[in-house]
Amino acid sequence: MNRSELERVARGMVAKGKGILAADESSGTIRKRFDSIRVESTEELRRSYREMLFTAPGAAGSISAVIFYDETLRQKTKDGVPFPEYLTRLGIIPGIKVDAGAKPLAAHPGETITEGLDGLRERLVEYHGLGARFAKWRAVIDIGDGIPSRYGIEANAEALARYAALCQEQQIVPIVEPEVLMDGGHSIERCEEVTNAVLEAVFDRLYMARIHLEGMVLKPNMVISGKKATNRAAPEQVAEATLRCLRRRVPAAVPGIAFLSGGQSPSEATQHLGLMNRAGPQPWALTFSYGRALQETALKAWGGAPANFGAGQKAFARRAQLNGLAAAGLYEASMESQAA
Ligand code: 5MM
């Protein structure tokens, strides 16, 4: 393992004022996204949608890295340039989602375990050859009656650690993504309790697996009320609780934390990130690795019509720019209504 190279890539992924575009929707998820705009999910439309995002003028100033799904990593621009090569030329780091999804955890109703370790070493070798310099693995922890169980947390933490060790062995920076879902009606306090337990287990297993912390990126959820909670916590509380939780659980050796958006609206996700970056210096860089919160406005503006390609790019570049400002501590809510 070349540690200094891993560290260089990890630092680049969380460079000041920039963040990561999560464009790694698997076939089922991108179909759902296209369904929402009544567009059929064909391979060419998926390619063209991703090309719209990757080539959006001005977006590269706010995007440090892009997470691909297997299909997209192998696709090209309409001019025939492989996407990873196109992005590398722009100074954007290509990465790849390598997990095989969250599957039901046996004997633990309502809980999942993320699969994909079998054959991972060989797949990482191939992905490195295709240009990927980092990878992503997402563990999913749901909050509900009697869940998550200790076992569910431990099993997912162990899988994340085994994945991360294989990545570093193959000179690929692991994004470690333990996502505590915000789908339920739980309070912010319950989210904090579960996120604390999850991050404690994850860093314990990362330590046991001998992960080089300086050569990884953490992708956590924010500490936030469930979507169906009746009395949802204010943005300032979200920022405060998230920072408290992370400061207790994430070693300062980790170069950066890139949040998932998890179902927050685009402006909510930007506002929360902005508040955290205004709260003073932290041990790690704090940025975004949003999927839905970065793409939602662009997806709607595009609507599957070639004539709307430019409008989709404009919407994406603007959202990326606002998040870049939030990552630099320069975002203000009034910017939402201002022109770029
Ligand atoms: C972009 O969505 C990713 C892929 O999900 P599937 O494997 O279900 O297709 C997802 O892992 C994503 O990278 C993170 O959850 C962050 O995305 P959001 O939308 O929560 O910011």
mmCIF file of C-alpha atoms and ligand atoms in Angstrom:
data_model
loop_
_atom_site.group_PDB
_atom_site.id
_atom_site.type_symbol
_atom_site.label_atom_id
_atom_site.label_comp_id
_atom_site.label_asym_id
_atom_site.label_seq_id
_atom_site.Cartn_x
_atom_site.Cartn_y
_atom_site.Cartn_z
ATOM 1 C CA MET A 1 0.000 0.000 0.000
ATOM 2 C CA ASN A 2 1.335 3.425 -0.970
ATOM 3 C CA ARG A 3 -0.004 5.417 1.974
ATOM 4 C CA SER A 4 0.987 8.857 0.753
ATOM 5 C CA GLU A 5 -0.846 8.291 -2.556
ATOM 6 C CA LEU A 6 -4.009 7.207 -0.690
ATOM 7 C CA GLU A 7 -3.722 10.316 1.473
ATOM 8 C CA ARG A 8 -3.279 12.557 -1.563
ATOM 9 C CA VAL A 9 -6.420 11.190 -3.231
ATOM 10 C CA ALA A 10 -8.474 11.352 -0.005
ATOM 11 C CA ARG A 11 -7.471 14.982 0.557
ATOM 12 C CA GLY A 12 -8.356 15.806 -3.042
ATOM 13 C CA MET A 13 -11.844 14.344 -2.543
ATOM 14 C CA VAL A 14 -12.518 16.751 0.322
ATOM 15 C CA ALA A 15 -10.650 19.777 -1.077
ATOM 16 C CA LYS A 16 -11.839 23.117 0.289
ATOM 17 C CA GLY A 17 -15.038 24.433 -1.258
ATOM 18 C CA LYS A 18 -15.664 21.241 -3.240
ATOM 19 C CA GLY A 19 -17.629 18.036 -2.727
ATOM 20 C CA ILE A 20 -18.584 14.731 -4.268
ATOM 21 C CA LEU A 21 -21.377 13.989 -6.732
ATOM 22 C CA ALA A 22 -23.021 10.631 -5.915
ATOM 23 C CA ALA A 23 -24.141 9.462 -9.361
ATOM 24 C CA ASP A 24 -23.937 5.772 -8.461
ATOM 25 C CA GLU A 25 -27.636 4.908 -8.614
ATOM 26 C CA SER A 26 -27.962 1.219 -9.430
ATOM 27 C CA SER A 27 -30.366 0.181 -12.232
ATOM 28 C CA GLY A 28 -33.377 -0.066 -9.901
ATOM 29 C CA THR A 29 -32.767 3.305 -8.258
ATOM 30 C CA ILE A 30 -32.195 5.247 -11.491
ATOM 31 C CA ARG A 31 -35.403 3.681 -12.844
ATOM 32 C CA LYS A 32 -37.277 5.133 -9.842
ATOM 33 C CA ARG A 33 -35.697 8.561 -10.447
ATOM 34 C CA PHE A 34 -36.655 8.459 -14.153
ATOM 35 C CA ASP A 35 -40.167 7.234 -13.271
ATOM 36 C CA SER A 36 -40.604 10.428 -11.228
ATOM 37 C CA ILE A 37 -40.181 12.474 -14.438
ATOM 38 C CA ARG A 38 -41.987 9.890 -16.616
ATOM 39 C CA VAL A 39 -38.892 8.940 -18.603
ATOM 40 C CA GLU A 40 -38.060 5.405 -19.641
ATOM 41 C CA SER A 41 -34.773 4.112 -18.215
ATOM 42 C CA THR A 42 -32.860 3.043 -21.334
ATOM 43 C CA GLU A 43 -29.093 2.703 -21.434
ATOM 44 C CA GLU A 44 -28.770 5.664 -23.821
ATOM 45 C CA LEU A 45 -30.964 7.953 -21.687
ATOM 46 C CA ARG A 46 -28.981 7.001 -18.572
ATOM 47 C CA ARG A 47 -25.756 7.801 -20.471
ATOM 48 C CA SER A 48 -27.088 11.066 -21.767
ATOM 49 C CA TYR A 49 -28.392 12.135 -18.321
ATOM 50 C CA ARG A 50 -25.013 11.420 -16.740
ATOM 51 C CA GLU A 51 -23.222 13.232 -19.578
ATOM 52 C CA MET A 52 -25.418 16.255 -18.896
ATOM 53 C CA LEU A 53 -24.209 16.306 -15.268
ATOM 54 C CA PHE A 54 -20.535 15.537 -15.913
ATOM 55 C CA THR A 55 -20.125 18.138 -18.661
ATOM 56 C CA ALA A 56 -22.133 20.930 -16.991
ATOM 57 C CA PRO A 57 -20.206 24.194 -17.539
ATOM 58 C CA GLY A 58 -18.988 25.629 -14.248
ATOM 59 C CA ALA A 59 -19.720 22.546 -12.124
ATOM 60 C CA ALA A 60 -16.078 21.420 -11.962
ATOM 61 C CA GLY A 61 -15.324 24.399 -9.709
ATOM 62 C CA SER A 62 -17.440 22.819 -6.969
ATOM 63 C CA ILE A 63 -17.101 19.076 -7.658
ATOM 64 C CA SER A 64 -13.996 17.195 -6.491
ATOM 65 C CA ALA A 65 -15.075 13.651 -7.355
ATOM 66 C CA VAL A 66 -17.871 11.569 -8.884
ATOM 67 C CA ILE A 67 -19.116 8.163 -7.707
ATOM 68 C CA PHE A 68 -20.058 5.923 -10.654
ATOM 69 C CA TYR A 69 -22.110 2.770 -10.937
ATOM 70 C CA ASP A 70 -20.477 -0.074 -12.915
ATOM 71 C CA GLU A 71 -22.425 0.691 -16.107
ATOM 72 C CA THR A 72 -21.528 4.419 -16.083
ATOM 73 C CA LEU A 73 -17.819 3.813 -15.445
ATOM 74 C CA ARG A 74 -17.738 2.001 -18.790
ATOM 75 C CA GLN A 75 -19.734 4.612 -20.751
ATOM 76 C CA LYS A 76 -18.442 7.485 -22.908
ATOM 77 C CA THR A 77 -19.379 11.040 -23.830
ATOM 78 C CA LYS A 78 -21.137 11.435 -27.183
ATOM 79 C CA ASP A 79 -17.707 12.330 -28.598
ATOM 80 C CA GLY A 80 -16.341 8.969 -27.498
ATOM 81 C CA VAL A 81 -14.305 9.948 -24.408
ATOM 82 C CA PRO A 82 -14.688 7.447 -21.539
ATOM 83 C CA PHE A 83 -16.386 9.230 -18.617
ATOM 84 C CA PRO A 84 -13.537 8.523 -16.135
ATOM 85 C CA GLU A 85 -11.024 9.993 -18.587
ATOM 86 C CA TYR A 86 -13.211 13.020 -19.272
ATOM 87 C CA LEU A 87 -13.505 13.802 -15.556
ATOM 88 C CA THR A 88 -9.838 13.144 -14.800
ATOM 89 C CA ARG A 89 -8.906 15.735 -17.461
ATOM 90 C CA LEU A 90 -11.100 18.234 -15.584
ATOM 91 C CA GLY A 91 -9.319 17.435 -12.307
ATOM 92 C CA ILE A 92 -12.313 15.468 -10.974
ATOM 93 C CA ILE A 93 -11.523 12.127 -9.311
ATOM 94 C CA PRO A 94 -13.539 9.119 -10.578
ATOM 95 C CA GLY A 95 -14.776 6.508 -8.083
ATOM 96 C CA ILE A 96 -16.982 3.438 -8.087
ATOM 97 C CA LYS A 97 -19.762 1.955 -5.919
ATOM 98 C CA VAL A 98 -18.687 -1.619 -5.199
ATOM 99 C CA ASP A 99 -21.321 -2.928 -2.811
ATOM 100 C CA ALA A 100 -23.998 -5.263 -4.109
ATOM 101 C CA GLY A 101 -26.782 -3.669 -2.086
ATOM 102 C CA ALA A 102 -28.457 -4.104 1.292
ATOM 103 C CA LYS A 103 -30.124 -7.534 1.701
ATOM 104 C CA PRO A 104 -32.353 -8.814 4.533
ATOM 105 C CA LEU A 105 -30.280 -9.832 7.572
ATOM 106 C CA ALA A 106 -31.264 -13.390 8.481
ATOM 107 C CA ALA A 107 -33.140 -13.772 11.783
ATOM 108 C CA HIS A 108 -33.309 -9.974 12.178
ATOM 109 C CA PRO A 109 -36.626 -8.755 10.756
ATOM 110 C CA GLY A 110 -36.464 -5.194 9.413
ATOM 111 C CA GLU A 111 -32.667 -5.083 9.282
ATOM 112 C CA THR A 112 -30.266 -5.408 6.366
ATOM 113 C CA ILE A 113 -26.689 -6.409 5.714
ATOM 114 C CA THR A 114 -24.794 -4.990 2.749
ATOM 115 C CA GLU A 115 -23.324 -7.673 0.518
ATOM 116 C CA GLY A 116 -20.571 -7.689 -2.113
ATOM 117 C CA LEU A 117 -17.348 -8.907 -0.461
ATOM 118 C CA ASP A 118 -17.025 -12.067 -2.582
ATOM 119 C CA GLY A 119 -14.685 -11.408 -5.502
ATOM 120 C CA LEU A 120 -14.199 -7.789 -4.406
ATOM 121 C CA ARG A 121 -10.384 -7.907 -4.617
ATOM 122 C CA GLU A 122 -10.558 -8.899 -8.300
ATOM 123 C CA ARG A 123 -13.222 -6.286 -9.092
ATOM 124 C CA LEU A 124 -11.099 -3.578 -7.449
ATOM 125 C CA VAL A 125 -8.153 -4.508 -9.658
ATOM 126 C CA GLU A 126 -10.349 -4.094 -12.740
ATOM 127 C CA TYR A 127 -11.880 -0.818 -11.512
ATOM 128 C CA HIS A 128 -8.442 0.653 -10.808
ATOM 129 C CA GLY A 129 -7.507 -0.200 -14.397
ATOM 130 C CA LEU A 130 -10.628 1.626 -15.605
ATOM 131 C CA GLY A 131 -9.532 4.783 -13.763
ATOM 132 C CA ALA A 132 -11.338 4.573 -10.389
ATOM 133 C CA ARG A 133 -9.238 5.970 -7.548
ATOM 134 C CA PHE A 134 -11.782 5.564 -4.770
ATOM 135 C CA ALA A 135 -14.735 3.304 -3.971
ATOM 136 C CA LYS A 136 -17.942 3.447 -1.969
ATOM 137 C CA TRP A 137 -19.815 0.918 0.167
ATOM 138 C CA ARG A 138 -23.100 1.836 1.850
ATOM 139 C CA ALA A 139 -24.415 0.129 4.993
ATOM 140 C CA VAL A 140 -28.075 0.838 5.775
ATOM 141 C CA ILE A 141 -29.324 1.098 9.359
ATOM 142 C CA ASP A 142 -33.035 1.658 9.880
ATOM 143 C CA ILE A 143 -34.540 3.012 13.095
ATOM 144 C CA GLY A 144 -37.756 1.425 14.307
ATOM 145 C CA ASP A 145 -39.338 -0.563 17.120
ATOM 146 C CA GLY A 146 -36.511 -2.660 18.593
ATOM 147 C CA ILE A 147 -34.128 -1.896 15.719
ATOM 148 C CA PRO A 148 -31.299 -1.555 15.038
ATOM 149 C CA SER A 149 -29.996 -4.517 17.043
ATOM 150 C CA ARG A 150 -26.434 -4.677 18.326
ATOM 151 C CA TYR A 151 -25.822 -7.540 15.900
ATOM 152 C CA GLY A 152 -27.148 -5.593 12.922
ATOM 153 C CA ILE A 153 -24.798 -2.707 13.713
ATOM 154 C CA GLU A 154 -21.774 -4.987 14.297
ATOM 155 C CA ALA A 155 -22.340 -7.078 11.155
ATOM 156 C CA ASN A 156 -22.518 -3.967 8.958
ATOM 157 C CA ALA A 157 -19.495 -2.380 10.650
ATOM 158 C CA GLU A 158 -17.493 -5.549 10.050
ATOM 159 C CA ALA A 159 -18.426 -5.622 6.348
ATOM 160 C CA LEU A 160 -17.454 -1.938 5.974
ATOM 161 C CA ALA A 161 -14.066 -2.634 7.568
ATOM 162 C CA ARG A 162 -13.355 -5.675 5.368
ATOM 163 C CA TYR A 163 -14.313 -3.659 2.278
ATOM 164 C CA ALA A 164 -12.119 -0.717 3.337
ATOM 165 C CA ALA A 165 -9.093 -2.971 3.921
ATOM 166 C CA LEU A 166 -9.436 -4.543 0.468
ATOM 167 C CA CYS A 167 -9.698 -1.087 -1.117
ATOM 168 C CA GLN A 168 -6.543 0.210 0.531
ATOM 169 C CA GLU A 169 -4.691 -2.979 -0.393
ATOM 170 C CA GLN A 170 -5.572 -2.230 -4.038
ATOM 171 C CA GLN A 171 -4.578 1.448 -3.802
ATOM 172 C CA ILE A 172 -8.178 2.684 -3.779
ATOM 173 C CA VAL A 173 -9.483 5.168 -1.189
ATOM 174 C CA PRO A 174 -12.561 3.749 0.573
ATOM 175 C CA ILE A 175 -15.575 5.927 1.230
ATOM 176 C CA VAL A 176 -17.085 4.342 4.325
ATOM 177 C CA GLU A 177 -20.833 5.039 4.308
ATOM 178 C CA PRO A 178 -22.857 3.926 7.311
ATOM 179 C CA GLU A 179 -26.281 5.466 6.649
ATOM 180 C CA VAL A 180 -28.780 5.750 9.490
ATOM 181 C CA LEU A 181 -32.018 6.299 7.570
ATOM 182 C CA MET A 182 -34.246 9.313 8.215
ATOM 183 C CA ASP A 183 -37.360 7.487 6.960
ATOM 184 C CA GLY A 184 -39.210 6.964 10.249
ATOM 185 C CA GLY A 185 -41.010 9.133 12.780
ATOM 186 C CA HIS A 186 -38.137 9.115 15.312
ATOM 187 C CA SER A 187 -36.776 12.133 17.178
ATOM 188 C CA ILE A 188 -33.395 13.780 16.604
ATOM 189 C CA GLU A 189 -32.299 12.432 19.993
ATOM 190 C CA ARG A 190 -32.965 8.854 18.874
ATOM 191 C CA CYS A 191 -31.060 9.517 15.640
ATOM 192 C CA GLU A 192 -28.117 10.811 17.668
ATOM 193 C CA GLU A 193 -28.169 7.761 19.936
ATOM 194 C CA VAL A 194 -28.147 5.334 16.991
ATOM 195 C CA THR A 195 -25.593 7.327 14.944
ATOM 196 C CA ASN A 196 -23.271 7.381 17.983
ATOM 197 C CA ALA A 197 -23.541 3.608 18.377
ATOM 198 C CA VAL A 198 -23.016 3.000 14.661
ATOM 199 C CA LEU A 199 -19.955 5.262 14.355
ATOM 200 C CA GLU A 200 -18.434 3.772 17.496
ATOM 201 C CA ALA A 201 -18.776 0.250 16.059
ATOM 202 C CA VAL A 202 -17.519 1.335 12.625
ATOM 203 C CA PHE A 203 -14.327 2.972 13.932
ATOM 204 C CA ASP A 204 -13.717 0.042 16.273
ATOM 205 C CA ARG A 205 -13.841 -2.373 13.317
ATOM 206 C CA LEU A 206 -11.801 -0.037 11.080
ATOM 207 C CA TYR A 207 -9.113 -0.013 13.787
ATOM 208 C CA MET A 208 -9.174 -3.821 14.106
ATOM 209 C CA ALA A 209 -8.923 -4.130 10.293
ATOM 210 C CA ARG A 210 -5.811 -1.851 10.317
ATOM 211 C CA ILE A 211 -7.325 0.814 8.115
ATOM 212 C CA HIS A 212 -5.074 3.771 7.361
ATOM 213 C CA LEU A 213 -7.443 6.480 8.583
ATOM 214 C CA GLU A 214 -5.646 9.272 6.710
ATOM 215 C CA GLY A 215 -6.475 7.450 3.464
ATOM 216 C CA MET A 216 -10.252 7.154 3.784
ATOM 217 C CA VAL A 217 -13.340 9.384 3.696
ATOM 218 C CA LEU A 218 -16.384 8.968 5.960
ATOM 219 C CA LYS A 219 -19.845 9.433 4.417
ATOM 220 C CA PRO A 220 -22.349 9.601 7.266
ATOM 221 C CA ASN A 221 -25.912 10.761 7.699
ATOM 222 C CA MET A 222 -26.555 14.003 9.530
ATOM 223 C CA VAL A 223 -28.142 13.744 12.971
ATOM 224 C CA ILE A 224 -31.689 14.751 12.082
ATOM 225 C CA SER A 225 -35.331 14.040 12.970
ATOM 226 C CA GLY A 226 -37.136 11.299 11.049
ATOM 227 C CA LYS A 227 -39.086 12.552 8.015
ATOM 228 C CA LYS A 228 -42.378 11.573 9.639
ATOM 229 C CA ALA A 229 -41.602 13.106 13.051
ATOM 230 C CA THR A 230 -44.264 15.559 14.152
ATOM 231 C CA ASN A 231 -41.883 18.032 15.772
ATOM 232 C CA ARG A 232 -38.813 18.156 13.543
ATOM 233 C CA ALA A 233 -35.623 19.739 14.902
ATOM 234 C CA ALA A 234 -34.542 23.130 13.532
ATOM 235 C CA PRO A 235 -31.492 23.441 11.227
ATOM 236 C CA GLU A 236 -29.342 24.869 14.043
ATOM 237 C CA GLN A 237 -30.123 21.807 16.198
ATOM 238 C CA VAL A 238 -29.239 19.473 13.335
ATOM 239 C CA ALA A 239 -25.868 21.187 12.878
ATOM 240 C CA GLU A 240 -25.146 21.167 16.603
ATOM 241 C CA ALA A 241 -26.135 17.527 17.209
ATOM 242 C CA THR A 242 -24.272 16.317 14.099
ATOM 243 C CA LEU A 243 -21.065 18.086 15.107
ATOM 244 C CA ARG A 244 -21.333 16.805 18.686
ATOM 245 C CA CYS A 245 -21.778 13.249 17.499
ATOM 246 C CA LEU A 246 -18.930 13.409 14.960
ATOM 247 C CA ARG A 247 -16.496 15.066 17.387
ATOM 248 C CA ARG A 248 -17.114 12.240 19.843
ATOM 249 C CA ARG A 249 -16.741 9.423 17.326
ATOM 250 C CA VAL A 250 -14.532 10.350 14.364
ATOM 251 C CA PRO A 251 -10.740 10.420 14.855
ATOM 252 C CA ALA A 252 -9.001 13.620 13.750
ATOM 253 C CA ALA A 253 -6.771 11.501 11.464
ATOM 254 C CA VAL A 254 -9.676 11.112 9.020
ATOM 255 C CA PRO A 255 -9.145 13.889 6.436
ATOM 256 C CA GLY A 256 -12.760 14.493 5.602
ATOM 257 C CA ILE A 257 -16.412 13.805 6.169
ATOM 258 C CA ALA A 258 -18.694 13.993 3.122
ATOM 259 C CA PHE A 259 -22.364 13.809 4.103
ATOM 260 C CA LEU A 260 -25.124 11.967 2.276
ATOM 261 C CA SER A 261 -28.376 13.895 1.900
ATOM 262 C CA GLY A 262 -30.668 10.993 2.770
ATOM 263 C CA GLY A 263 -33.951 12.488 1.568
ATOM 264 C CA GLN A 264 -33.454 16.075 2.726
ATOM 265 C CA SER A 265 -34.578 18.696 0.229
ATOM 266 C CA PRO A 266 -31.749 20.302 -1.790
ATOM 267 C CA SER A 267 -31.875 23.594 0.132
ATOM 268 C CA GLU A 268 -32.162 21.859 3.521
ATOM 269 C CA ALA A 269 -29.066 19.743 2.831
ATOM 270 C CA THR A 270 -27.106 22.824 1.723
ATOM 271 C CA GLN A 271 -28.245 24.856 4.709
ATOM 272 C CA HIS A 272 -27.222 22.168 7.224
ATOM 273 C CA LEU A 273 -23.779 21.832 5.657
ATOM 274 C CA GLY A 274 -23.372 25.613 5.609
ATOM 275 C CA LEU A 275 -24.248 25.944 9.293
ATOM 276 C CA MET A 276 -21.732 23.269 10.285
ATOM 277 C CA ASN A 277 -18.981 24.959 8.319
ATOM 278 C CA ARG A 278 -19.765 28.281 9.948
ATOM 279 C CA ALA A 279 -19.481 26.799 13.439
ATOM 280 C CA GLY A 280 -15.697 27.205 13.500
ATOM 281 C CA PRO A 281 -12.762 24.969 12.648
ATOM 282 C CA GLN A 282 -13.224 21.207 12.949
ATOM 283 C CA PRO A 283 -10.615 18.412 12.949
ATOM 284 C CA TRP A 284 -11.708 17.240 9.486
ATOM 285 C CA ALA A 285 -13.011 18.847 6.293
ATOM 286 C CA LEU A 286 -16.813 18.816 6.151
ATOM 287 C CA THR A 287 -18.374 18.562 2.731
ATOM 288 C CA PHE A 288 -21.092 16.893 0.665
ATOM 289 C CA SER A 289 -21.455 13.617 -1.208
ATOM 290 C CA TYR A 290 -25.059 14.130 -2.187
ATOM 291 C CA GLY A 291 -27.083 12.130 -4.660
ATOM 292 C CA ARG A 292 -30.684 13.306 -4.572
ATOM 293 C CA ALA A 293 -29.994 16.766 -3.082
ATOM 294 C CA LEU A 294 -27.546 17.556 -5.912
ATOM 295 C CA GLN A 295 -29.537 16.047 -8.768
ATOM 296 C CA GLU A 296 -33.202 16.718 -7.996
ATOM 297 C CA THR A 297 -33.473 20.148 -9.623
ATOM 298 C CA ALA A 298 -31.365 19.096 -12.632
ATOM 299 C CA LEU A 299 -33.432 15.940 -13.170
ATOM 300 C CA LYS A 300 -36.666 17.974 -13.210
ATOM 301 C CA ALA A 301 -35.243 20.709 -15.466
ATOM 302 C CA TRP A 302 -34.037 18.061 -17.960
ATOM 303 C CA GLY A 303 -37.188 15.931 -17.965
ATOM 304 C CA GLY A 304 -35.637 13.570 -20.513
ATOM 305 C CA ALA A 305 -35.844 16.118 -23.381
ATOM 306 C CA PRO A 306 -32.669 16.809 -25.416
ATOM 307 C CA ALA A 307 -33.824 20.439 -25.747
ATOM 308 C CA ASN A 308 -33.547 20.810 -21.955
ATOM 309 C CA PHE A 309 -29.938 19.585 -21.747
ATOM 310 C CA GLY A 310 -28.634 23.108 -21.084
ATOM 311 C CA ALA A 311 -31.338 23.883 -18.514
ATOM 312 C CA GLY A 312 -30.474 20.684 -16.640
ATOM 313 C CA GLN A 313 -26.777 21.600 -16.681
ATOM 314 C CA LYS A 314 -27.521 25.084 -15.388
ATOM 315 C CA ALA A 315 -29.624 23.721 -12.526
ATOM 316 C CA PHE A 316 -26.940 21.185 -11.612
ATOM 317 C CA ALA A 317 -24.066 23.700 -11.739
ATOM 318 C CA ARG A 318 -26.024 26.130 -9.546
ATOM 319 C CA ARG A 319 -26.797 23.478 -6.900
ATOM 320 C CA ALA A 320 -23.184 22.293 -6.935
ATOM 321 C CA GLN A 321 -22.003 25.886 -6.561
ATOM 322 C CA LEU A 322 -24.284 26.532 -3.546
ATOM 323 C CA ASN A 323 -23.023 23.361 -1.882
ATOM 324 C CA GLY A 324 -19.422 24.338 -2.630
ATOM 325 C CA LEU A 325 -20.078 27.648 -0.892
ATOM 326 C CA ALA A 326 -21.627 25.785 2.064
ATOM 327 C CA ALA A 327 -18.529 23.573 2.280
ATOM 328 C CA ALA A 328 -16.387 26.718 2.415
ATOM 329 C CA GLY A 329 -18.594 28.306 5.117
ATOM 330 C CA LEU A 330 -19.760 31.033 2.729
ATOM 331 C CA TYR A 331 -23.380 29.988 2.090
ATOM 332 C CA GLU A 332 -26.322 32.151 3.068
ATOM 333 C CA ALA A 333 -29.985 31.156 2.656
ATOM 334 C CA SER A 334 -30.663 34.357 0.666
ATOM 335 C CA MET A 335 -28.440 32.951 -2.125
ATOM 336 C CA GLU A 336 -31.172 30.418 -2.960
ATOM 337 C CA SER A 337 -33.199 33.079 -4.740
ATOM 338 C CA GLN A 338 -30.260 34.884 -6.365
ATOM 339 C CA ALA A 339 -29.169 34.192 -9.921
ATOM 340 C CA ALA A 340 -25.806 32.405 -10.339
HETATM 341 C C1 5MM B 1 -27.069 7.971 -5.478
HETATM 342 O O1 5MM B 1 -27.652 6.982 -4.638
HETATM 343 C C2 5MM B 1 -26.718 5.982 -4.220
HETATM 344 C C3 5MM B 1 -27.042 4.673 -4.788
HETATM 345 O O2 5MM B 1 -28.111 4.047 -4.213
HETATM 346 P P1 5MM B 1 -28.549 2.557 -4.736
HETATM 347 O O3 5MM B 1 -27.390 1.643 -4.491
HETATM 348 O O4 5MM B 1 -29.744 2.271 -3.895
HETATM 349 O O5 5MM B 1 -28.879 2.679 -6.183
HETATM 350 C C4 5MM B 1 -26.545 6.047 -2.700
HETATM 351 O O6 5MM B 1 -25.674 5.088 -2.180
HETATM 352 C C5 5MM B 1 -25.975 7.388 -2.406
HETATM 353 O O7 5MM B 1 -24.624 7.432 -2.809
HETATM 354 C C6 5MM B 1 -26.018 7.794 -0.967
HETATM 355 O O8 5MM B 1 -27.021 7.191 -0.231
HETATM 356 C C7 5MM B 1 -26.209 9.284 -0.901
HETATM 357 O O9 5MM B 1 -27.295 9.642 -1.720
HETATM 358 P P2 5MM B 1 -28.376 10.665 -1.140
HETATM 359 O O10 5MM B 1 -29.438 10.712 -2.207
HETATM 360 O O11 5MM B 1 -28.854 10.098 0.161
HETATM 361 O O12 5MM B 1 -27.617 11.965 -0.968
#
